[in-house]
């Protein structure tokens, strides 16, 4: 683990208070006991907010379906996640071939996001989600795992661990990549100041 300071402390305008930028690049992350088992999910819903992307990992085998993990990341981190996932999927395909494609859903009307969330259970303990500013991705012949990590000084920690079947990963990559690309195409800039009331 390496921690560096960038220059001497700087006055903050208030006598006696100083701020100092710290560059923190851990080589490992703590794995809290409550996160270690992870959750197996069968899909993801990508919701784009004004300042962030929210990835709701859905456990579709439950009745009613439920969100097993909610991960919040900035647009920059979401773009990095897309690049890392694309690279990992290419490595997977070089070794095991393309994942078996999922069956196509019926051609009737797709539900709106509001309709999906009406039938989706969102447990109170994950309503706010967890923040991640980096991710570690790995795979076996049948599944991928994602360790979403919060890197804050002085110790990085895994904030969510998610498993998905390899067949789900191309669809997830397409969904997240599409949302990131839509944001880039709109030229969205971060909003300044507090949100405005409707």
Coordinates of N, CA, C and O in Angstrom, one line a residue:
X1 N 0.9 -1.2 0.0 CA 0.0 0.0 0.0 C 0.9 1.2 0.0 O 1.9 1.3 0.7
X2 N 0.6 2.2 -0.8 CA 1.4 3.4 -0.8 C 0.5 4.6 -0.6 O -0.5 4.7 -1.2
X3 N 1.0 5.5 0.2 CA 0.3 6.8 0.5 C 1.3 7.9 0.3 O 2.4 7.8 0.9
X4 N 1.0 8.9 -0.5 CA 1.9 10.0 -0.7 C 1.1 11.3 -0.4 O -0.1 11.3 -0.7
X5 N 1.8 12.3 0.0 CA 1.2 13.6 0.1 C 1.7 14.4 -1.0 O 2.9 14.3 -1.5
X6 N 0.9 15.2 -1.6 CA 1.3 16.1 -2.7 C 1.6 17.5 -2.2 O 0.7 18.4 -2.1
X7 N 2.8 17.7 -1.8 CA 3.2 19.0 -1.3 C 2.9 19.3 0.1 O 2.3 18.5 0.8
X8 N 3.4 20.4 0.6 CA 3.2 20.8 2.0 C 1.7 21.2 2.3 O 1.0 21.5 1.4
X9 N 1.3 21.1 3.6 CA 0.0 21.6 3.9 C -0.3 23.0 3.5 O 0.6 23.8 3.5
X10 N -1.5 23.3 3.0 CA -1.9 24.6 2.5 C -2.8 25.3 3.5 O -3.7 24.6 4.1
X11 N -2.7 26.6 3.7 CA -3.7 27.3 4.6 C -5.0 27.2 4.0 O -5.2 27.2 2.8
X12 N -6.1 27.1 4.8 CA -7.4 27.0 4.4 C -8.2 28.3 4.5 O -9.4 28.3 4.2
X13 N -7.5 29.4 4.9 CA -8.2 30.6 5.0 C -8.6 30.8 6.5 O -8.9 31.9 6.9
X14 N -8.6 29.8 7.3 CA -9.0 29.9 8.7 C -7.6 29.6 9.5 O -7.0 28.6 9.3
X15 N -7.2 30.6 10.3 CA -5.9 30.4 11.0 C -5.9 29.1 11.8 O -6.9 28.8 12.5
X16 N -4.8 28.4 11.6 CA -4.7 27.1 12.4 C -5.3 25.9 11.7 O -5.1 24.8 12.1
X17 N -6.0 26.1 10.6 CA -6.5 24.9 9.8 C -5.8 24.8 8.5 O -5.5 25.8 7.8
X18 N -5.4 23.6 8.1 CA -4.7 23.4 6.9 C -5.3 22.2 6.2 O -5.9 21.3 6.8
X19 N -5.2 22.1 4.9 CA -5.7 21.0 4.1 C -4.5 20.4 3.3 O -3.6 21.2 2.9
X20 N -4.5 19.1 3.1 CA -3.4 18.5 2.4 C -4.0 17.4 1.6 O -4.8 16.6 2.1
X21 N -3.7 17.4 0.3 CA -4.2 16.3 -0.6 C -3.3 15.1 -0.4 O -2.1 15.1 -0.4
X22 N -4.0 13.9 -0.2 CA -3.3 12.7 0.0 C -3.6 11.8 -1.2 O -4.8 11.6 -1.5
X23 N -2.6 11.2 -1.8 CA -2.8 10.2 -2.9 C -2.7 8.8 -2.2 O -1.7 8.5 -1.7
X24 N -3.8 8.1 -2.4 CA -3.9 6.8 -1.7 C -4.2 5.7 -2.7 O -5.2 5.7 -3.4
X25 N -3.2 4.8 -2.9 CA -3.4 3.7 -3.9 C -3.1 2.4 -3.2 O -2.0 1.9 -3.2
X26 N -4.2 1.8 -2.6 CA -4.0 0.6 -1.9 C -3.9 -0.6 -2.9 O -4.3 -0.5 -4.0
X27 N -3.2 -1.6 -2.4 CA -3.0 -2.8 -3.3 C -4.0 -3.9 -2.8 O -4.0 -5.0 -3.4
X28 N -4.7 -3.7 -1.8 CA -5.7 -4.6 -1.3 C -6.8 -3.9 -0.6 O -6.8 -2.7 -0.4
X29 N -7.9 -4.6 -0.4 CA -9.1 -4.0 0.3 C -9.6 -5.0 1.3 O -9.6 -6.2 1.2
X30 N -10.0 -4.4 2.4 CA -10.6 -5.2 3.5 C -11.9 -5.8 3.0 O -12.6 -5.1 2.2
X31 N -12.2 -7.0 3.5 CA -13.5 -7.6 3.1 C -14.3 -7.8 4.4 O -14.1 -8.7 5.1
X32 N -15.3 -6.9 4.6 CA -16.1 -7.0 5.8 C -16.9 -8.3 5.8 O -17.3 -8.8 4.8
X33 N -17.1 -8.9 7.0 CA -17.7 -10.2 7.1 C -19.1 -10.2 6.5 O -19.5 -11.2 5.9
X34 N -19.9 -9.1 6.7 CA -21.2 -9.1 6.2 C -21.3 -9.1 4.7 O -22.3 -9.5 4.1
X35 N -20.2 -8.7 4.0 CA -20.2 -8.6 2.5 C -19.6 -9.8 1.9 O -19.9 -10.2 0.8
X36 N -18.7 -10.5 2.7 CA -17.9 -11.7 2.1 C -18.7 -12.7 1.4 O -18.3 -13.2 0.3
X37 N -19.9 -13.1 1.9 CA -20.7 -14.2 1.1 C -21.1 -13.7 -0.3 O -21.3 -14.6 -1.2
X38 N -21.4 -12.4 -0.4 CA -21.8 -11.9 -1.7 C -23.3 -12.3 -2.0 O -23.9 -13.0 -1.2
X39 N -23.8 -11.9 -3.1 CA -25.2 -12.2 -3.5 C -25.1 -12.7 -5.0 O -24.4 -12.1 -5.8
X40 N -25.9 -13.7 -5.3 CA -26.0 -14.1 -6.7 C -27.2 -13.4 -7.3 O -28.3 -13.4 -6.8
X41 N -26.9 -12.7 -8.5 CA -28.0 -12.0 -9.1 C -28.2 -12.4 -10.5 O -27.2 -12.9 -11.2
X42 N -29.4 -12.2 -11.0 CA -29.7 -12.7 -12.4 C -29.9 -11.6 -13.4 O -30.2 -11.8 -14.6
X43 N -29.7 -10.4 -13.0 CA -29.8 -9.2 -13.9 C -29.4 -7.9 -13.2 O -29.2 -7.9 -12.0
X44 N -29.4 -6.9 -14.0 CA -29.1 -5.6 -13.4 C -30.0 -4.5 -14.1 O -30.3 -4.6 -15.3
X45 N -30.4 -3.5 -13.3 CA -31.1 -2.4 -13.8 C -30.2 -1.2 -13.6 O -29.7 -1.0 -12.5
X46 N -30.0 -0.4 -14.7 CA -29.1 0.7 -14.6 C -30.0 2.0 -14.6 O -30.8 2.2 -15.5
X47 N -29.8 2.8 -13.5 CA -30.6 4.0 -13.4 C -29.6 5.2 -13.4 O -28.6 5.1 -12.6
X48 N -29.8 6.1 -14.2 CA -28.9 7.3 -14.3 C -29.5 8.4 -13.5 O -30.6 8.9 -13.8
X49 N -28.8 8.9 -12.5 CA -29.2 10.1 -11.8 C -28.4 11.3 -12.3 O -27.6 11.2 -13.3
X50 N -28.7 12.5 -11.7 CA -28.0 13.7 -12.1 C -26.5 13.7 -11.9 O -25.8 14.2 -12.7
X51 N -26.1 13.0 -10.9 CA -24.6 13.0 -10.5 C -24.0 11.6 -10.5 O -22.9 11.5 -10.2
X52 N -24.8 10.6 -10.7 CA -24.4 9.2 -10.4 C -25.1 8.2 -11.3 O -26.1 8.5 -11.9
X53 N -24.5 7.0 -11.3 CA -25.2 5.8 -11.9 C -25.5 4.9 -10.7 O -24.7 4.7 -9.8
X54 N -26.7 4.3 -10.8 CA -27.1 3.3 -9.7 C -27.3 2.0 -10.5 O -28.1 1.9 -11.4
X55 N -26.6 1.0 -10.0 CA -26.8 -0.4 -10.5 C -27.5 -1.2 -9.5 O -27.0 -1.4 -8.4
X56 N -28.7 -1.6 -9.8 CA -29.5 -2.4 -9.0 C -29.4 -3.9 -9.5 O -29.9 -4.2 -10.6
X57 N -28.7 -4.7 -8.7 CA -28.5 -6.1 -9.1 C -29.7 -6.9 -8.6 O -30.0 -6.9 -7.4
X58 N -30.5 -7.5 -9.5 CA -31.7 -8.1 -9.2 C -31.6 -9.6 -9.1 O -30.9 -10.3 -9.8
X59 N -32.3 -10.2 -8.0 CA -32.4 -11.6 -7.8 C -33.7 -12.0 -8.3 O -34.7 -11.9 -7.6
X60 N -33.8 -12.5 -9.6 CA -35.0 -12.8 -10.2 C -35.6 -14.1 -9.8 O -36.7 -14.5 -10.2
X61 N -34.8 -15.0 -9.1 CA -35.3 -16.3 -8.6 C -36.3 -16.1 -7.4 O -37.0 -17.0 -7.2
X62 N -36.2 -15.0 -6.7 CA -37.1 -14.8 -5.6 C -38.5 -14.4 -6.1 O -38.6 -13.9 -7.2
X63 N -39.5 -14.7 -5.3 CA -40.8 -14.2 -5.7 C -41.4 -13.5 -4.5 O -41.5 -14.0 -3.4
X64 N -41.6 -12.2 -4.6 CA -41.4 -11.4 -5.8 C -39.9 -11.1 -6.0 O -39.1 -11.3 -5.0
X65 N -39.5 -10.8 -7.2 CA -38.0 -10.5 -7.4 C -37.6 -9.4 -6.5 O -38.4 -8.5 -6.1
X66 N -36.3 -9.4 -6.2 CA -35.8 -8.4 -5.2 C -34.4 -7.9 -5.7 O -33.7 -8.5 -6.4
X67 N -34.1 -6.7 -5.2 CA -32.8 -6.1 -5.4 C -31.9 -6.7 -4.4 O -32.1 -6.6 -3.2
X68 N -30.8 -7.4 -4.8 CA -29.9 -8.1 -3.9 C -28.7 -7.2 -3.5 O -28.1 -7.3 -2.5
X69 N -28.4 -6.2 -4.4 CA -27.3 -5.2 -4.1 C -27.6 -4.0 -4.9 O -28.0 -4.1 -6.1
X70 N -27.3 -2.8 -4.3 CA -27.4 -1.5 -5.0 C -26.1 -0.9 -4.9 O -25.6 -0.6 -3.8
X71 N -25.5 -0.6 -6.1 CA -24.1 0.1 -6.1 C -24.3 1.4 -6.8 O -24.9 1.5 -7.9
X72 N -23.7 2.4 -6.2 CA -23.7 3.8 -6.7 C -22.3 4.2 -7.1 O -21.4 4.0 -6.3
X73 N -22.2 4.7 -8.3 CA -20.9 5.2 -8.8 C -21.0 6.5 -9.6 O -22.1 6.7 -10.2
X74 N -19.9 7.2 -9.7 CA -19.9 8.4 -10.5 C -19.8 8.1 -12.0 O -19.5 6.9 -12.3
X75 N -20.2 9.0 -12.8 CA -20.1 8.7 -14.3 C -18.7 8.3 -14.7 O -18.5 7.4 -15.5
X76 N -17.6 8.9 -14.2 CA -16.3 8.5 -14.5 C -16.0 7.0 -14.1 O -15.4 6.3 -14.9
X77 N -16.4 6.7 -12.9 CA -16.2 5.3 -12.5 C -17.0 4.3 -13.3 O -16.6 3.2 -13.7
X78 N -18.2 4.7 -13.7 CA -19.1 3.9 -14.5 C -18.4 3.6 -15.9 O -18.4 2.5 -16.4
X79 N -17.8 4.7 -16.4 CA -17.1 4.5 -17.7 C -15.9 3.6 -17.6 O -15.6 2.7 -18.4
X80 N -15.2 3.7 -16.5 CA -14.0 2.8 -16.2 C -14.5 1.4 -16.0 O -13.9 0.4 -16.4
X81 N -15.7 1.2 -15.3 CA -16.3 -0.1 -15.1 C -16.6 -0.8 -16.5 O -16.3 -2.0 -16.7
X82 N -17.2 0.0 -17.4 CA -17.5 -0.5 -18.7 C -16.2 -1.0 -19.4 O -16.2 -2.1 -20.0
X83 N -15.2 -0.2 -19.4 CA -13.9 -0.6 -20.0 C -13.3 -1.9 -19.4 O -12.9 -2.8 -20.1
X84 N -13.3 -1.9 -18.1 CA -12.8 -3.1 -17.4 C -13.6 -4.3 -17.7 O -13.1 -5.4 -17.9
X85 N -14.9 -4.2 -17.7 CA -15.8 -5.3 -17.9 C -15.7 -5.8 -19.4 O -15.6 -7.0 -19.6
X86 N -15.5 -4.9 -20.3 CA -15.3 -5.3 -21.7 C -14.0 -6.1 -21.8 O -14.0 -7.1 -22.5
X87 N -13.0 -5.6 -21.2 CA -11.7 -6.3 -21.2 C -11.8 -7.7 -20.6 O -11.3 -8.7 -21.2
X88 N -12.4 -7.8 -19.5 CA -12.6 -9.1 -18.8 C -13.4 -10.1 -19.6 O -13.2 -11.3 -19.6
X89 N -14.5 -9.6 -20.3 CA -15.3 -10.4 -21.1 C -14.5 -10.9 -22.3 O -14.6 -12.1 -22.7
X90 N -13.6 -10.1 -22.9 CA -12.8 -10.5 -24.0 C -11.8 -11.6 -23.5 O -11.6 -12.6 -24.2
X91 N -11.3 -11.5 -22.3 CA -10.4 -12.5 -21.8 C -11.1 -13.8 -21.6 O -10.6 -14.9 -21.9
X92 N -12.3 -13.7 -21.0 CA -13.2 -14.9 -20.8 C -13.4 -15.6 -22.1 O -13.3 -16.8 -22.2
X93 N -13.8 -14.8 -23.2 CA -14.1 -15.4 -24.5 C -12.9 -16.1 -25.1 O -13.0 -17.1 -25.8
X94 N -11.7 -15.5 -24.9 CA -10.4 -16.1 -25.4 C -10.2 -17.5 -24.8 O -9.7 -18.4 -25.5
X95 N -10.6 -17.7 -23.6 CA -10.3 -19.0 -22.9 C -11.5 -20.0 -23.1 O -11.3 -21.1 -23.4
X96 N -12.7 -19.5 -22.9 CA -13.9 -20.4 -22.8 C -14.8 -20.2 -24.0 O -15.8 -20.9 -24.1
X97 N -14.6 -19.2 -24.9 CA -15.5 -18.9 -26.0 C -16.6 -18.0 -25.4 O -16.7 -17.7 -24.3
X98 N -17.5 -17.5 -26.3 CA -18.6 -16.6 -25.9 C -19.5 -17.3 -24.9 O -19.8 -18.5 -25.1
X99 N -20.0 -16.6 -23.9 CA -21.0 -17.2 -23.0 C -22.3 -17.6 -23.8 O -22.6 -16.9 -24.8
X100 N -22.9 -18.6 -23.4 CA -24.1 -19.1 -24.0 C -25.2 -18.0 -24.0 O -25.4 -17.4 -22.9
X101 N -25.8 -17.6 -25.1 CA -26.8 -16.5 -25.1 C -28.0 -16.9 -24.3 O -28.4 -18.0 -24.2
X102 N -28.6 -15.8 -23.7 CA -29.8 -16.0 -22.9 C -31.0 -16.1 -23.9 O -31.0 -15.5 -25.0
X103 N -32.1 -16.8 -23.5 CA -33.3 -16.8 -24.4 C -33.8 -15.3 -24.5 O -33.7 -14.5 -23.6
X104 N -34.4 -15.0 -25.6 CA -35.0 -13.7 -25.8 C -36.3 -13.6 -25.2 O -37.1 -14.5 -25.2
X105 N -36.6 -12.5 -24.5 CA -37.9 -12.3 -23.9 C -39.0 -12.2 -25.0 O -38.7 -11.9 -26.1
X106 N -40.3 -12.4 -24.6 CA -41.4 -12.3 -25.6 C -41.3 -10.9 -26.3 O -40.9 -9.9 -25.7
X107 N -41.8 -10.8 -27.5 CA -41.7 -9.6 -28.3 C -42.8 -8.6 -27.9 O -42.8 -7.5 -28.5
X108 N -43.6 -8.9 -26.9 CA -44.6 -7.9 -26.5 C -44.0 -6.7 -25.9 O -42.8 -6.6 -25.7
X109 N -44.8 -5.7 -25.4 CA -44.3 -4.5 -24.9 C -43.4 -4.7 -23.7 O -43.7 -5.5 -22.8
X110 N -42.2 -3.9 -23.7 CA -41.4 -4.0 -22.5 C -41.9 -3.1 -21.4 O -42.4 -2.0 -21.7
X111 N -41.8 -3.5 -20.2 CA -42.4 -2.7 -19.1 C -41.5 -1.4 -18.9 O -40.3 -1.4 -19.2
X112 N -42.1 -0.4 -18.4 CA -41.3 0.8 -18.0 C -40.6 0.6 -16.7 O -40.9 -0.3 -16.0
X113 N -39.7 1.5 -16.4 CA -38.9 1.4 -15.2 C -39.8 1.5 -14.0 O -39.7 0.7 -13.0
X114 N -40.8 2.3 -14.0 CA -41.8 2.4 -12.9 C -42.6 1.1 -12.7 O -42.8 0.7 -11.6
X115 N -43.0 0.5 -13.8 CA -43.7 -0.8 -13.7 C -42.8 -1.9 -13.1 O -43.2 -2.7 -12.3
X116 N -41.5 -1.9 -13.5 CA -40.6 -2.9 -13.0 C -40.4 -2.7 -11.5 O -40.5 -3.7 -10.7
X117 N -40.3 -1.4 -11.0 CA -40.0 -1.2 -9.6 C -41.3 -1.4 -8.8 O -41.2 -1.7 -7.6
X118 N -42.5 -1.4 -9.4 CA -43.7 -1.7 -8.6 C -43.7 -3.1 -8.1 O -44.2 -3.4 -7.0
X119 N -43.2 -4.0 -8.9 CA -43.2 -5.4 -8.6 C -41.9 -5.9 -8.0 O -41.7 -7.1 -7.7
X120 N -40.9 -5.0 -7.8 CA -39.6 -5.4 -7.3 C -39.4 -5.0 -5.8 O -39.7 -3.9 -5.4
X121 N -39.0 -6.0 -5.1 CA -38.8 -5.7 -3.6 C -37.4 -5.1 -3.4 O -36.4 -5.6 -3.9
X122 N -37.4 -4.0 -2.7 CA -36.2 -3.2 -2.4 C -36.0 -3.1 -0.9 O -36.6 -2.3 -0.3
X123 N -35.2 -4.1 -0.3 CA -35.1 -4.1 1.1 C -34.6 -2.8 1.7 O -33.8 -2.1 1.1
X124 N -35.1 -2.4 2.9 CA -34.7 -1.2 3.5 C -33.2 -1.0 3.7 O -32.6 0.0 3.6
X125 N -32.5 -2.2 4.0 CA -31.1 -2.1 4.3 C -30.2 -1.8 3.1 O -29.1 -1.4 3.3
X126 N -30.8 -1.8 1.9 CA -30.0 -1.5 0.7 C -30.6 -0.3 0.0 O -30.2 0.0 -1.1
X127 N -31.6 0.4 0.5 CA -32.3 1.5 -0.2 C -31.2 2.5 -0.6 O -31.3 3.0 -1.7
X128 N -30.3 2.9 0.2 CA -29.3 3.9 -0.1 C -28.2 3.4 -0.9 O -27.4 4.1 -1.5
X129 N -28.0 2.1 -1.0 CA -26.9 1.5 -1.7 C -25.6 1.7 -1.1 O -25.5 2.1 0.1
X130 N -24.6 1.2 -1.8 CA -23.2 1.4 -1.3 C -22.4 2.1 -2.4 O -22.7 2.0 -3.6
X131 N -21.5 2.9 -2.0 CA -20.7 3.7 -3.0 C -19.5 2.9 -3.4 O -18.9 2.2 -2.6
X132 N -19.1 3.0 -4.7 CA -17.9 2.3 -5.1 C -17.2 3.2 -6.1 O -17.8 3.8 -6.9
X133 N -15.9 3.3 -5.9 CA -15.0 4.1 -6.8 C -14.0 3.2 -7.5 O -13.1 3.7 -8.2
X134 N -14.1 1.9 -7.3 CA -13.3 1.0 -8.1 C -14.0 -0.4 -8.1 O -14.9 -0.6 -7.2
X135 N -13.6 -1.3 -8.9 CA -14.1 -2.6 -8.9 C -13.1 -3.6 -9.4 O -12.2 -3.3 -10.2
X136 N -13.2 -4.8 -8.7 CA -12.3 -5.9 -9.1 C -13.2 -7.0 -9.8 O -14.3 -7.3 -9.2
X137 N -12.8 -7.5 -10.9 CA -13.7 -8.4 -11.7 C -12.9 -9.7 -11.9 O -11.7 -9.7 -12.2
X138 N -13.5 -10.8 -11.7 CA -12.9 -12.1 -11.9 C -14.0 -13.1 -12.5 O -15.2 -12.7 -12.5
X139 N -13.5 -14.2 -13.0 CA -14.5 -15.2 -13.6 C -14.0 -16.6 -13.5 O -12.8 -16.8 -13.3
X140 N -15.0 -17.5 -13.5 CA -14.7 -18.9 -13.6 C -15.4 -19.3 -15.0 O -15.9 -18.5 -15.7
X141 N -15.3 -20.6 -15.4 CA -16.0 -21.0 -16.6 C -17.5 -20.7 -16.6 O -18.1 -20.5 -17.7
X142 N -18.2 -20.6 -15.5 CA -19.6 -20.5 -15.4 C -20.1 -19.1 -14.9 O -21.3 -18.8 -15.1
X143 N -19.3 -18.4 -14.2 CA -19.8 -17.1 -13.6 C -18.7 -16.1 -13.4 O -17.5 -16.4 -13.5
X144 N -19.2 -14.8 -13.3 CA -18.3 -13.7 -13.0 C -18.6 -13.3 -11.6 O -19.7 -13.4 -11.0
X145 N -17.5 -12.7 -11.0 CA -17.8 -12.0 -9.7 C -17.3 -10.6 -9.8 O -16.4 -10.3 -10.5
X146 N -17.9 -9.7 -9.0 CA -17.6 -8.3 -9.0 C -17.4 -7.9 -7.5 O -18.4 -8.0 -6.7
X147 N -16.3 -7.4 -7.2 CA -16.0 -6.8 -5.9 C -16.0 -5.3 -6.1 O -15.1 -4.8 -6.6
X148 N -17.1 -4.7 -5.6 CA -17.2 -3.2 -5.7 C -16.5 -2.7 -4.5 O -16.8 -3.1 -3.4
X149 N -15.5 -1.8 -4.7 CA -14.6 -1.3 -3.6 C -14.8 0.2 -3.4 O -14.8 0.9 -4.4
X150 N -14.8 0.6 -2.2 CA -14.8 2.0 -1.8 C -13.3 2.3 -1.3 O -12.9 1.7 -0.3
X151 N -12.6 3.1 -2.1 CA -11.3 3.4 -1.7 C -11.2 4.8 -1.1 O -11.3 5.8 -1.7
X152 N -11.2 4.8 0.2 CA -11.1 6.0 1.0 C -9.9 5.9 1.9 O -9.6 4.8 2.4
X153 N -9.1 6.9 2.1 CA -8.0 6.9 3.0 C -8.4 6.6 4.4 O -9.4 7.2 4.8
X154 N -7.8 5.8 5.2 CA -6.5 5.1 4.9 C -6.7 3.7 4.4 O -5.7 3.0 4.0
X155 N -7.9 3.1 4.4 CA -8.1 1.7 4.0 C -9.3 1.5 3.0 O -10.3 2.1 3.2
X156 N -9.0 0.8 2.0 CA -10.0 0.4 1.0 C -10.8 -0.8 1.6 O -10.3 -1.6 2.3
X157 N -12.1 -0.8 1.2 CA -12.9 -1.9 1.7 C -13.9 -2.3 0.6 O -14.4 -1.5 -0.2
X158 N -14.2 -3.6 0.5 CA -15.2 -4.1 -0.4 C -16.6 -3.7 0.1 O -16.9 -4.1 1.2
X159 N -17.3 -3.0 -0.7 CA -18.6 -2.5 -0.2 C -19.8 -3.4 -0.7 O -20.8 -3.4 -0.1
X160 N -19.5 -4.2 -1.8 CA -20.5 -5.1 -2.3 C -19.8 -6.2 -3.1 O -18.9 -5.9 -3.9
X161 N -20.3 -7.4 -3.0 CA -19.8 -8.5 -3.8 C -21.0 -9.1 -4.5 O -21.9 -9.5 -3.8
X162 N -20.9 -9.2 -5.8 CA -22.0 -9.7 -6.6 C -21.5 -10.8 -7.5 O -20.4 -10.7 -8.2
X163 N -22.2 -11.9 -7.7 CA -22.0 -13.0 -8.6 C -23.0 -13.0 -9.7 O -24.2 -12.8 -9.4
X164 N -22.7 -13.3 -10.9 CA -23.6 -13.4 -12.0 C -23.2 -14.5 -12.9 O -22.0 -14.8 -13.1
X165 N -24.1 -15.2 -13.6 CA -23.8 -16.2 -14.5 C -23.1 -15.6 -15.7 O -23.4 -14.4 -16.1
X166 N -22.2 -16.3 -16.3 CA -21.5 -15.7 -17.5 C -22.4 -15.3 -18.6 O -22.2 -14.3 -19.3
X167 N -23.5 -16.0 -18.7 CA -24.5 -15.7 -19.8 C -25.2 -14.3 -19.6 O -25.6 -13.7 -20.5
X168 N -25.2 -13.8 -18.3 CA -25.8 -12.5 -18.0 C -24.9 -11.3 -18.3 O -25.3 -10.2 -18.5
X169 N -23.6 -11.6 -18.3 CA -22.6 -10.5 -18.4 C -22.6 -9.7 -19.7 O -22.6 -8.5 -19.6
X170 N -22.7 -10.3 -20.9 CA -22.8 -9.5 -22.1 C -24.0 -8.5 -22.0 O -23.9 -7.3 -22.5
X171 N -25.2 -9.0 -21.5 CA -26.3 -8.1 -21.4 C -26.1 -7.0 -20.4 O -26.5 -5.8 -20.7
X172 N -25.5 -7.3 -19.3 CA -25.1 -6.2 -18.3 C -24.2 -5.2 -18.9 O -24.4 -4.0 -18.8
X173 N -23.2 -5.7 -19.6 CA -22.2 -4.8 -20.3 C -22.9 -3.9 -21.2 O -22.7 -2.7 -21.2
X174 N -23.8 -4.4 -22.0 CA -24.6 -3.6 -23.0 C -25.4 -2.5 -22.3 O -25.5 -1.4 -22.7
X175 N -26.0 -2.9 -21.2 CA -26.9 -2.0 -20.5 C -26.1 -0.8 -19.9 O -26.5 0.4 -20.0
X176 N -25.0 -1.1 -19.2 CA -24.2 -0.1 -18.5 C -23.5 0.8 -19.6 O -23.5 2.0 -19.5
X177 N -23.0 0.1 -20.7 CA -22.3 0.9 -21.7 C -23.3 1.8 -22.4 O -22.9 2.9 -22.8
X178 N -24.5 1.4 -22.7 CA -25.5 2.2 -23.3 C -25.8 3.4 -22.5 O -25.9 4.5 -23.0
X179 N -26.0 3.3 -21.2 CA -26.3 4.4 -20.3 C -25.1 5.4 -20.2 O -25.3 6.6 -20.3
X180 N -23.9 4.9 -20.2 CA -22.7 5.7 -20.2 C -22.6 6.5 -21.5 O -22.4 7.7 -21.5
X181 N -22.8 5.8 -22.6 CA -22.8 6.4 -23.9 C -23.9 7.5 -24.1 O -23.6 8.6 -24.6
X182 N -25.1 7.2 -23.6 CA -26.1 8.2 -23.6 C -25.7 9.5 -22.9 O -26.0 10.6 -23.4
X183 N -25.1 9.3 -21.8 CA -24.7 10.5 -21.0 C -23.6 11.3 -21.8 O -23.6 12.5 -21.8
X184 N -22.7 10.6 -22.4 CA -21.6 11.2 -23.2 C -22.2 12.0 -24.3 O -21.9 13.1 -24.6
X185 N -23.2 11.3 -25.0 CA -23.8 11.9 -26.2 C -24.6 13.2 -25.8 O -24.7 14.1 -26.6
X186 N -25.2 13.2 -24.6 CA -25.9 14.4 -24.2 C -24.9 15.5 -23.8 O -25.4 16.6 -23.6
X187 N -23.7 15.1 -23.5 CA -22.7 16.1 -23.1 C -23.1 16.6 -21.7 O -22.8 17.7 -21.3
X188 N -23.6 15.7 -20.9 CA -24.0 16.1 -19.5 C -22.8 16.5 -18.7 O -21.8 15.9 -18.7
X189 N -23.0 17.7 -18.1 CA -22.0 18.1 -17.2 C -22.6 18.1 -15.8 O -23.8 18.2 -15.6
X190 N -21.7 17.9 -14.8 CA -22.2 17.8 -13.4 C -23.0 19.1 -13.1 O -22.6 20.2 -13.4
X191 N -24.1 18.9 -12.4 CA -24.9 20.0 -12.0 C -24.2 20.7 -10.8 O -23.7 20.1 -9.9
X192 N -24.3 22.1 -10.8 CA -23.6 22.8 -9.8 C -24.7 23.3 -8.8 O -25.8 23.6 -9.1
X193 N -24.4 23.2 -7.5 CA -25.3 23.7 -6.5 C -26.3 22.6 -6.1 O -26.3 21.5 -6.6
X194 N -27.2 23.0 -5.1 CA -28.2 22.0 -4.7 C -29.2 21.7 -5.7 O -29.5 22.6 -6.6
X195 N -29.8 20.5 -5.7 CA -30.9 20.2 -6.7 C -32.1 21.2 -6.5 O -32.4 21.7 -5.4
X196 N -32.7 21.5 -7.6 CA -33.9 22.4 -7.6 C -35.1 21.6 -7.3 O -35.3 20.4 -7.7
X197 N -36.0 22.2 -6.6 CA -37.3 21.5 -6.3 C -38.2 21.5 -7.5 O -38.2 22.5 -8.3
X198 N -39.1 20.5 -7.7 CA -39.9 20.5 -8.8 C -41.0 21.5 -8.7 O -41.4 22.0 -7.8

